Short mmCIF file of C-alpha atoms in Angstrom, two decimals:
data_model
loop_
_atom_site.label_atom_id
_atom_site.label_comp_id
_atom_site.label_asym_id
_atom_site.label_seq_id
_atom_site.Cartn_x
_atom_site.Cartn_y
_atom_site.Cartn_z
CA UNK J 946 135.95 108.33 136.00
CA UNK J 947 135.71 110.04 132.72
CA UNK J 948 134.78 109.15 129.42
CA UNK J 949 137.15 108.64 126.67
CA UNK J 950 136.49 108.75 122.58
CA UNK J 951 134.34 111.24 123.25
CA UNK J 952 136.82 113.61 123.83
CA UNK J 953 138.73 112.87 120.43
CA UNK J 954 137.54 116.05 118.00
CA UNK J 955 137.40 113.02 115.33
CA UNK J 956 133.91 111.93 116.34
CA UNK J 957 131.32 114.11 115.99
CA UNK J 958 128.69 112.14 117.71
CA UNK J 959 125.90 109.41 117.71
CA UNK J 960 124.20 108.70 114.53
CA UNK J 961 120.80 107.15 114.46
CA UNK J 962 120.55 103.88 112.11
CA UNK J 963 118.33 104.69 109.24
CA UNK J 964 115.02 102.93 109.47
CA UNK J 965 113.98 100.01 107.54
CA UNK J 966 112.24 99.64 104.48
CA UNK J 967 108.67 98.54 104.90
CA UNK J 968 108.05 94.25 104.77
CA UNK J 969 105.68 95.32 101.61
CA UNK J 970 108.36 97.43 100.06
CA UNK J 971 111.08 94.24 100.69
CA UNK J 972 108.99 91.47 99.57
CA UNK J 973 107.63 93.67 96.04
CA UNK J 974 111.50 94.04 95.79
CA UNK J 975 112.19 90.16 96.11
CA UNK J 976 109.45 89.32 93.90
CA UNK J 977 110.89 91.77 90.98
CA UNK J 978 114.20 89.74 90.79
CA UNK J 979 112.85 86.25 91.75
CA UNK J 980 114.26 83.84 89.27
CA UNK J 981 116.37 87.05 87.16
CA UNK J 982 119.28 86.34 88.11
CA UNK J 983 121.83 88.81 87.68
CA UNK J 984 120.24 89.98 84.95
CA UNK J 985 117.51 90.97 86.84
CA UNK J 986 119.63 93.36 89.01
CA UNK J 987 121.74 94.44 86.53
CA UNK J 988 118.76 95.85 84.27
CA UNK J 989 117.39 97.77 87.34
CA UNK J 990 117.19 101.48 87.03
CA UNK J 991 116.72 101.17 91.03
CA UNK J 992 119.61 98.63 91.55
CA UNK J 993 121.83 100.59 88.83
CA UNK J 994 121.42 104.22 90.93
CA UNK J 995 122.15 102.84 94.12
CA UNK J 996 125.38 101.28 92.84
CA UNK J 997 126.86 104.16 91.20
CA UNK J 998 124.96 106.95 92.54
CA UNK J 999 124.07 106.25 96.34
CA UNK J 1000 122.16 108.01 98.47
CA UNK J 1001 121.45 107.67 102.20
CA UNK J 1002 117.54 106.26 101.73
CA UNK J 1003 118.50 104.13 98.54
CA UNK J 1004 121.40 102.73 101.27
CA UNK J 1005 118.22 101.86 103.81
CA UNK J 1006 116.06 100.33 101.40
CA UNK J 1007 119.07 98.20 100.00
CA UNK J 1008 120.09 97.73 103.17
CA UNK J 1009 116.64 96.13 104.50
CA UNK J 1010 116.16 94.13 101.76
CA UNK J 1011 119.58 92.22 101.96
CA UNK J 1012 118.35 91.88 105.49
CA UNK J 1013 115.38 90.64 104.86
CA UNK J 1014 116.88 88.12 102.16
CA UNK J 1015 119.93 87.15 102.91
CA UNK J 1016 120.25 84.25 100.41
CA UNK J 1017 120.51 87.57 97.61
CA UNK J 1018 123.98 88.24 99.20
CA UNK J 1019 125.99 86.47 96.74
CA UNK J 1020 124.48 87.82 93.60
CA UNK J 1021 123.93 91.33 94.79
CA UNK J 1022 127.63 91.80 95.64
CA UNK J 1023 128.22 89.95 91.97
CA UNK J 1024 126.00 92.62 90.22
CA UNK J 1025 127.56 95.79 91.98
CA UNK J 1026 131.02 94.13 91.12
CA UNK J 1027 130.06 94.16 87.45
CA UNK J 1028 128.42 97.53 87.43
CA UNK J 1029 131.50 99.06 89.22
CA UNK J 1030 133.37 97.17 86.75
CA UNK J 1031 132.16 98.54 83.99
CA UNK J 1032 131.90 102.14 84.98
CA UNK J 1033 135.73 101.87 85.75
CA UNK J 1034 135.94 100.62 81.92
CA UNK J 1035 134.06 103.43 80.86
CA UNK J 1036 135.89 105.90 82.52
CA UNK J 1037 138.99 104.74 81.19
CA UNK J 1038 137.49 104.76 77.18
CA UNK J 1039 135.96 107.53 75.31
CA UNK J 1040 134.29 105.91 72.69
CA UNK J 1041 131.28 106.99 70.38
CA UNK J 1042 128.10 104.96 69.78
CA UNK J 1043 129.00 103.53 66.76
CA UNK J 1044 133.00 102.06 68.21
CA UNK J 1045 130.56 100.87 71.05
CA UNK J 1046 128.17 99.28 69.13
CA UNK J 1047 131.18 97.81 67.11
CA UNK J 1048 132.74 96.18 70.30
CA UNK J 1049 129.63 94.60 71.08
CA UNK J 1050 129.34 92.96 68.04
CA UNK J 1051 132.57 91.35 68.55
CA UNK J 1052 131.34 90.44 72.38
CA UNK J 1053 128.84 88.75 70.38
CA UNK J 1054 130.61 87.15 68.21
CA UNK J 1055 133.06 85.79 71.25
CA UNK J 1056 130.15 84.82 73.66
CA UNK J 1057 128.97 82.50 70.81
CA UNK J 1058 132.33 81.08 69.95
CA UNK J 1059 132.41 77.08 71.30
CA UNK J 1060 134.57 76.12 73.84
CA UNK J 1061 134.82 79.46 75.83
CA UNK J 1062 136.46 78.93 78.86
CA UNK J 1063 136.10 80.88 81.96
CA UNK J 1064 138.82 81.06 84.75
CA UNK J 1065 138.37 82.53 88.08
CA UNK J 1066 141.35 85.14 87.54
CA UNK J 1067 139.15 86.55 84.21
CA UNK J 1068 135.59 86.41 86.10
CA UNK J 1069 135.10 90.24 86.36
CA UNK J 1070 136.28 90.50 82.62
CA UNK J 1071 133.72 87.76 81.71
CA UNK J 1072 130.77 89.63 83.78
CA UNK J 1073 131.42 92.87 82.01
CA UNK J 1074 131.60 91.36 78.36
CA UNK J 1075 128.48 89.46 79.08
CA UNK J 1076 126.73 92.53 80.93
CA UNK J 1077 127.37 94.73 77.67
CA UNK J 1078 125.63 91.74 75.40
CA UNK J 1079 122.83 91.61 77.44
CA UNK J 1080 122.46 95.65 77.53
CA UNK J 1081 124.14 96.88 74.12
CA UNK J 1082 124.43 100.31 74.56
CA UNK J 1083 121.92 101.30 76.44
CA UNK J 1084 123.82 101.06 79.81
CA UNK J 1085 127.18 102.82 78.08
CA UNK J 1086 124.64 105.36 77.01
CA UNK J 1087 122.75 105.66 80.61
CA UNK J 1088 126.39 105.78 82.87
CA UNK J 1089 127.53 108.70 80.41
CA UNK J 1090 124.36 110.46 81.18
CA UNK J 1091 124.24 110.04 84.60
CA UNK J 1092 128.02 110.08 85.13
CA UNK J 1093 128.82 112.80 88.17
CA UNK J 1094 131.73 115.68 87.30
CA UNK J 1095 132.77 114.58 90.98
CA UNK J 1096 132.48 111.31 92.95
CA UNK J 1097 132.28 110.67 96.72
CA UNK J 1098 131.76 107.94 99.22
CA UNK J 1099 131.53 107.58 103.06
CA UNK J 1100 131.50 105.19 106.01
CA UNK J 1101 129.26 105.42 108.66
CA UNK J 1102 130.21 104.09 112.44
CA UNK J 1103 131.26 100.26 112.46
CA UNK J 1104 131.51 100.34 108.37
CA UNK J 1105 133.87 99.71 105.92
CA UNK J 1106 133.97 100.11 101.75
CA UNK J 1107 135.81 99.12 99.21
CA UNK J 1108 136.29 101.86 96.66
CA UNK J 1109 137.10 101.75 93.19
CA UNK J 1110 139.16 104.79 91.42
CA UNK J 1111 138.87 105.69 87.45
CA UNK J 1112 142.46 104.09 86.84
CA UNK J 1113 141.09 101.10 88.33
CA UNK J 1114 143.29 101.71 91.36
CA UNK J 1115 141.69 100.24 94.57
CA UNK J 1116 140.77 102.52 98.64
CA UNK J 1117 139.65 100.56 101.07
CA UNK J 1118 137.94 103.46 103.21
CA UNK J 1119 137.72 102.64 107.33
CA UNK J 1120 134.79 103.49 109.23
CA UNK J 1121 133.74 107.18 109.93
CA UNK J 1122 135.82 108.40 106.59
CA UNK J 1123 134.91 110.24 103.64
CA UNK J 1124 136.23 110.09 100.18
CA UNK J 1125 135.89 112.53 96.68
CA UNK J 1126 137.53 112.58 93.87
CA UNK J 1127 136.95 113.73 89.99
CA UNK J 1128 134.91 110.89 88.40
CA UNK J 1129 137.45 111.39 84.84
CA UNK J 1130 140.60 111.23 84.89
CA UNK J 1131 141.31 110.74 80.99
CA UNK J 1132 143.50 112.63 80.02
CA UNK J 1133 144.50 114.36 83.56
CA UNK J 1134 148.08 114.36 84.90
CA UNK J 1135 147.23 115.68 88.50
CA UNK J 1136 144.86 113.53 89.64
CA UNK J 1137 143.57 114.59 92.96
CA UNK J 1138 141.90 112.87 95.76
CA UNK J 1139 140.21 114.37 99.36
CA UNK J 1140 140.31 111.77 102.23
CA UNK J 1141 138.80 112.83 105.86
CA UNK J 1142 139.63 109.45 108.50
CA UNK J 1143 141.03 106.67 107.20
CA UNK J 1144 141.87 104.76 103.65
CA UNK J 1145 144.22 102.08 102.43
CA UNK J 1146 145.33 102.97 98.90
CA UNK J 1147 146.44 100.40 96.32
CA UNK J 1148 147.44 102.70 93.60
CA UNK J 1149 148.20 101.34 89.88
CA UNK J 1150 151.27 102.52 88.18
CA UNK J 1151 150.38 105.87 86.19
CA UNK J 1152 150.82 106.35 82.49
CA UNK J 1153 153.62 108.30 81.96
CA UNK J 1154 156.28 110.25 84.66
CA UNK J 1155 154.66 113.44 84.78
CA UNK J 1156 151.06 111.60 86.01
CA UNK J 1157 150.56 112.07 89.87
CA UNK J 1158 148.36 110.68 91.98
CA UNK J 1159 148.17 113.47 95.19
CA UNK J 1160 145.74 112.58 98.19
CA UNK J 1161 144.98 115.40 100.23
CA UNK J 1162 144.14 115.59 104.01
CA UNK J 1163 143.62 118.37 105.62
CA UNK J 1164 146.90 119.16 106.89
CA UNK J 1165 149.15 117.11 104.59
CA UNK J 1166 149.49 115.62 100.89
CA UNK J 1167 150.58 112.29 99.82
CA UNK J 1168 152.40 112.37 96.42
CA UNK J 1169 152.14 108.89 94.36
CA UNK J 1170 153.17 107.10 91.25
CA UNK J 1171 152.44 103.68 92.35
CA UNK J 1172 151.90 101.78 95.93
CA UNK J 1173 150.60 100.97 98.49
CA UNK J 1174 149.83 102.93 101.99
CA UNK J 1175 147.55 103.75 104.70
CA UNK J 1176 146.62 106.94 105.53
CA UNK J 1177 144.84 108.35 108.97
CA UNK J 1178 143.55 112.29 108.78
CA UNK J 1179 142.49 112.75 112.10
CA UNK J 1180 141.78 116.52 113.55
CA UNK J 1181 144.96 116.04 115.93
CA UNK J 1182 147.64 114.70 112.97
CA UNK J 1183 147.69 112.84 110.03
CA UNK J 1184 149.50 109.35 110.24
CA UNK J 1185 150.85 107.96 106.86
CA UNK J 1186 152.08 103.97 106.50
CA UNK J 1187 154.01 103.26 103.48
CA UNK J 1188 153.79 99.21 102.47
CA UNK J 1189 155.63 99.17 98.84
CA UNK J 1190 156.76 101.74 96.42
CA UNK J 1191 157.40 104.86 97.51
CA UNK J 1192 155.44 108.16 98.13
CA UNK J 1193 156.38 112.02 98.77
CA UNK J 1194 154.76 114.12 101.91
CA UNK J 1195 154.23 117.53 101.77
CA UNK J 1196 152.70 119.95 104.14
CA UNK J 1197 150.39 123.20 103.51
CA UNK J 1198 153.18 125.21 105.59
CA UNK J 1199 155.92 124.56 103.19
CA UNK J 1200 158.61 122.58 105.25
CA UNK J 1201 160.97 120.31 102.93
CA UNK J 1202 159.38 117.66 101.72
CA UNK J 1203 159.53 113.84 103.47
CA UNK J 1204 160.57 110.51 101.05
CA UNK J 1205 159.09 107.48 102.83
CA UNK J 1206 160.06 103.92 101.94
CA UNK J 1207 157.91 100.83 102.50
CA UNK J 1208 157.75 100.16 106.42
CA UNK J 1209 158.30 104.12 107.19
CA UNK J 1210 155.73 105.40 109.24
CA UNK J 1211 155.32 109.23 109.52
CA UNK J 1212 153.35 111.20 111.77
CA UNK J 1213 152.67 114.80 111.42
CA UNK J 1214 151.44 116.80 113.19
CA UNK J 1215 150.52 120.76 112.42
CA UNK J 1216 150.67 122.73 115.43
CA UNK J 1217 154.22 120.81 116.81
CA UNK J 1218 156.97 122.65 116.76
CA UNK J 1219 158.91 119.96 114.69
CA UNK J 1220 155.66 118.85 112.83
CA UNK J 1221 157.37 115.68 111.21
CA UNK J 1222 157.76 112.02 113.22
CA UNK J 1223 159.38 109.46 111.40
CA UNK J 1224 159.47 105.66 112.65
CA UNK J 1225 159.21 102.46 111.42
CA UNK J 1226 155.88 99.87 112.13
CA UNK J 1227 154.76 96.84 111.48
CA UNK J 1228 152.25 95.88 108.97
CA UNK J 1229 150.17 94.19 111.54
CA UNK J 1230 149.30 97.17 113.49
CA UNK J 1231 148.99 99.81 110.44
CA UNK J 1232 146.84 97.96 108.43
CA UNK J 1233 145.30 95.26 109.69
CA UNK J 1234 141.61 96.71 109.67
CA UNK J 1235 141.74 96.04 106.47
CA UNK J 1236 141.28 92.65 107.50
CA UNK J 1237 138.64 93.43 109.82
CA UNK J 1238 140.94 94.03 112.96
CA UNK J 1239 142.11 96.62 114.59
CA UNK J 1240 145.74 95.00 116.34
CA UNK J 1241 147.11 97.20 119.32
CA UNK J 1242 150.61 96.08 120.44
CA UNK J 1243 151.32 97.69 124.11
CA UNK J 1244 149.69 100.94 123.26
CA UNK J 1245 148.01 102.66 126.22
CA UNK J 1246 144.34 102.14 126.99
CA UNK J 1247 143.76 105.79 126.34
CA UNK J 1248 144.51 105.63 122.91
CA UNK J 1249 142.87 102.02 122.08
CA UNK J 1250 139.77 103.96 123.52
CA UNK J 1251 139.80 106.90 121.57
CA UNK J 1252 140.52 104.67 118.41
CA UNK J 1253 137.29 102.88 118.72
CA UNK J 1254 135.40 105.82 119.90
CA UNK J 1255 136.59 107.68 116.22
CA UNK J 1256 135.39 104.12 114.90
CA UNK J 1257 132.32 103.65 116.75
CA UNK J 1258 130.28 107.15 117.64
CA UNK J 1259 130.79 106.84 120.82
CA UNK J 1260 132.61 107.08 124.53
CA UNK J 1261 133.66 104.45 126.80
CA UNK J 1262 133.77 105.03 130.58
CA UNK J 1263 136.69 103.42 132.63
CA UNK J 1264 138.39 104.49 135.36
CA UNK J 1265 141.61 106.89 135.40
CA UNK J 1266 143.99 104.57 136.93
CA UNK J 1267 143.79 102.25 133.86
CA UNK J 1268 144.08 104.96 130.90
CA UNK J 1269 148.11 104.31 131.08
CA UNK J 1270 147.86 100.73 131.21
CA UNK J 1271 149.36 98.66 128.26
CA UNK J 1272 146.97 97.15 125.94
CA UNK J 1273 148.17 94.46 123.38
CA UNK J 1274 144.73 92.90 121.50
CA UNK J 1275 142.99 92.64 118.71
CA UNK J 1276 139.36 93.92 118.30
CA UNK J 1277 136.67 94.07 115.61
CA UNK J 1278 136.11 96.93 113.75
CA UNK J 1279 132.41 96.29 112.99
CA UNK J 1280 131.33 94.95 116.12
CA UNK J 1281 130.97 97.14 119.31
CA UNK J 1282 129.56 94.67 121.16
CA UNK J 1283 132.19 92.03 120.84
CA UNK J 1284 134.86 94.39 121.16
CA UNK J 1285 134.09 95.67 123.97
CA UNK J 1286 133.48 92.11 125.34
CA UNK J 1287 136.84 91.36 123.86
CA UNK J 1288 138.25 94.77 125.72
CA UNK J 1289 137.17 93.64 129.35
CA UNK J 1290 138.17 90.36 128.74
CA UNK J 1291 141.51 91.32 128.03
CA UNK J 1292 142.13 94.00 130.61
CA UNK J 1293 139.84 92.21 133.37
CA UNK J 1294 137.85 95.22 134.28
CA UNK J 1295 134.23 96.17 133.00
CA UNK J 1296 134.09 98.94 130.53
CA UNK J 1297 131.12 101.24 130.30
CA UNK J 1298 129.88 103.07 127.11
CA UNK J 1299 129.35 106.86 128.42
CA UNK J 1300 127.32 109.44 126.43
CA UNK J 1301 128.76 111.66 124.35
CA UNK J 1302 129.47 115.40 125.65
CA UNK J 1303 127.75 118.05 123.56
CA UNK J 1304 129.82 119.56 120.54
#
């Protein structure tokens, strides 16, 4: 037997799960927003930096304390809506104090107006009008200050995120993945974005026909104006889903370029001598971890076990005779456990987890 995942070059090995905040630390935290509300979070210097400026201990100590109080969940992902909400706003408006100042006066005026009716489809709206009456311009002031030249996110093993671009346009990043782009894009025609793993892009419609969106992978470059796709950059190819619109591929070598319309799926892959595969897929099996699921349709155990291993961090160990063997399932992407129970179940065999070979 040998173990599989660990020999795709996409996973570069077990991480250790960042340790908890303290029970002090969570319960001084609890008390600070008891009875708040969101306003509680949203005037947080603390609760503001992890938001828009993570870092890996801020993402522990957040981390705990939604652990440790899991009633906060609804609010807390309320308040980071908002905040992302209104940085996106931000981005997208370069006004001075005083044109700020003047806008809140009118969100003032509005909030007090009688009758105001909120609707469901307007709630985000609604948060950020009444977050900017309740700050003024203190927070406009504090998000320009603080406001990186370049923005980046990541997934760790088992993780998803939803990421929000300056045009508003929406990545859904898959677990193990990475994700920069320029945090302004006022202004900027080519507007660039580095993915490493996996992301499903819902890209607005740009401003005018000479604005691009490009995302680079290592190997190959997806040219947008507006739509939707997945994309997977793994060390081996780069694997590109198209659901609407239409996008451009180019690669760093030159070749002519590749049109893809919505159901194309195109493989490349570098060191091929024809680099380009072109196919069509379904939906179902391109993007469904979106949803939570990864959905396999006869694809051979081999590959379903180097998926999750990329997904996971680690290897499974099974024996040879079944790597060919047709899987058709669908497994969790943010629980090992229950898919690898889900895994034996379906194949009738038990499946090992193996440690990873050194790098």
């Amino acid at each position: 037997m040998m173990p599989h995942g660990a020999a795709n070059k996409h996973v570069p090995g077990i991480i250790s799960s960042p340790a908890k905040a303290s029970t002090e630390n969570n319960l001084s935290m609890s008390d600070a927003f008891r009875d708040t509300g969101i306003e509680g979070y949203l005037s947080d210097p603390d609760f503001r930096a992890w938001v828009l400026e993570p870092t890996p201990a801020m993402e522990a100590q957040w981390k705990a304390y939604q652990a440790a109080h899991p009633e906060t969940a609804g609010i807390v992902a309320e308040a980071r809506q908002v905040l992302l909400e209104v940085r996106s706003h931000y981005n997208k408006v370069g006004l001075n104090e005083a044109e700020i100042e003047a806008r809140l006066a009118q969100v003032r005026a509005a909030a007090m107006a009688p009758r105001l009716q909120w609707r469901p489809r307007v709630w985000a709206t609604a948060a950020v009008l009444l977050l900017l009456a309740l700050s003024a311009a203190g927070l406009w002031r504090w998000l320009g200050a603080q406001r990186p030249a370049e923005l980046s996110f990541a997934t760790g093993y088992g993780e998803t995120r939803e990421v929000s671009l300056p045009d508003g346009s929406k990545v859904q990043l898959n677990a193990n993945s990475r994700l920069r782009f320029a945090a302004d894009w006022e202004g900027v025609q080519d507007r660039a974005i580095w993915l490493e793993g996996e992301g499903y892009f819902q890209i607005e419609k740009q401003p005018g026909p000479d604005t691009r969106v490009r995302v680079h992978t290592p190997s190959l470059t997806v040219e947008v104006v507006g739509t939707a796709f997945n994309v997977r950059a793994q060390v081996e190819h780069t694997r590109v889903f198209l659901t609407e619109g239409k996008v451009t591929l180019r690669d760093e070598a030159g070749t002519p370029a590749v049109e893809m319309a919505p159901g194309d799926l195109v493989v490349y892959e570098e060191t091929h001598p024809e680099p380009w595969h072109r196919g069509r897929a379904s939906p179902e099996e391109e993007t469904s971890w979106t949803q939570g699921i990864i959905f396999f349709r006869e694809r051979p155990l081999a590959e379903v076990l180097d998926r999750l291993g990329a997904l996971y961090g680690v290897a499974f160990e099974v024996p040879d005779s079944l790597l060919s063997r047709p899987v058709t399932t669908g497994l969790p992407i943010e629980d090992l456990s229950l898919a690898q129970t889900a895994l034996e179940k379906a194949l009738g065999v038990r499946i090992l987890l193996a440690p990873l070979p050194e790098p």
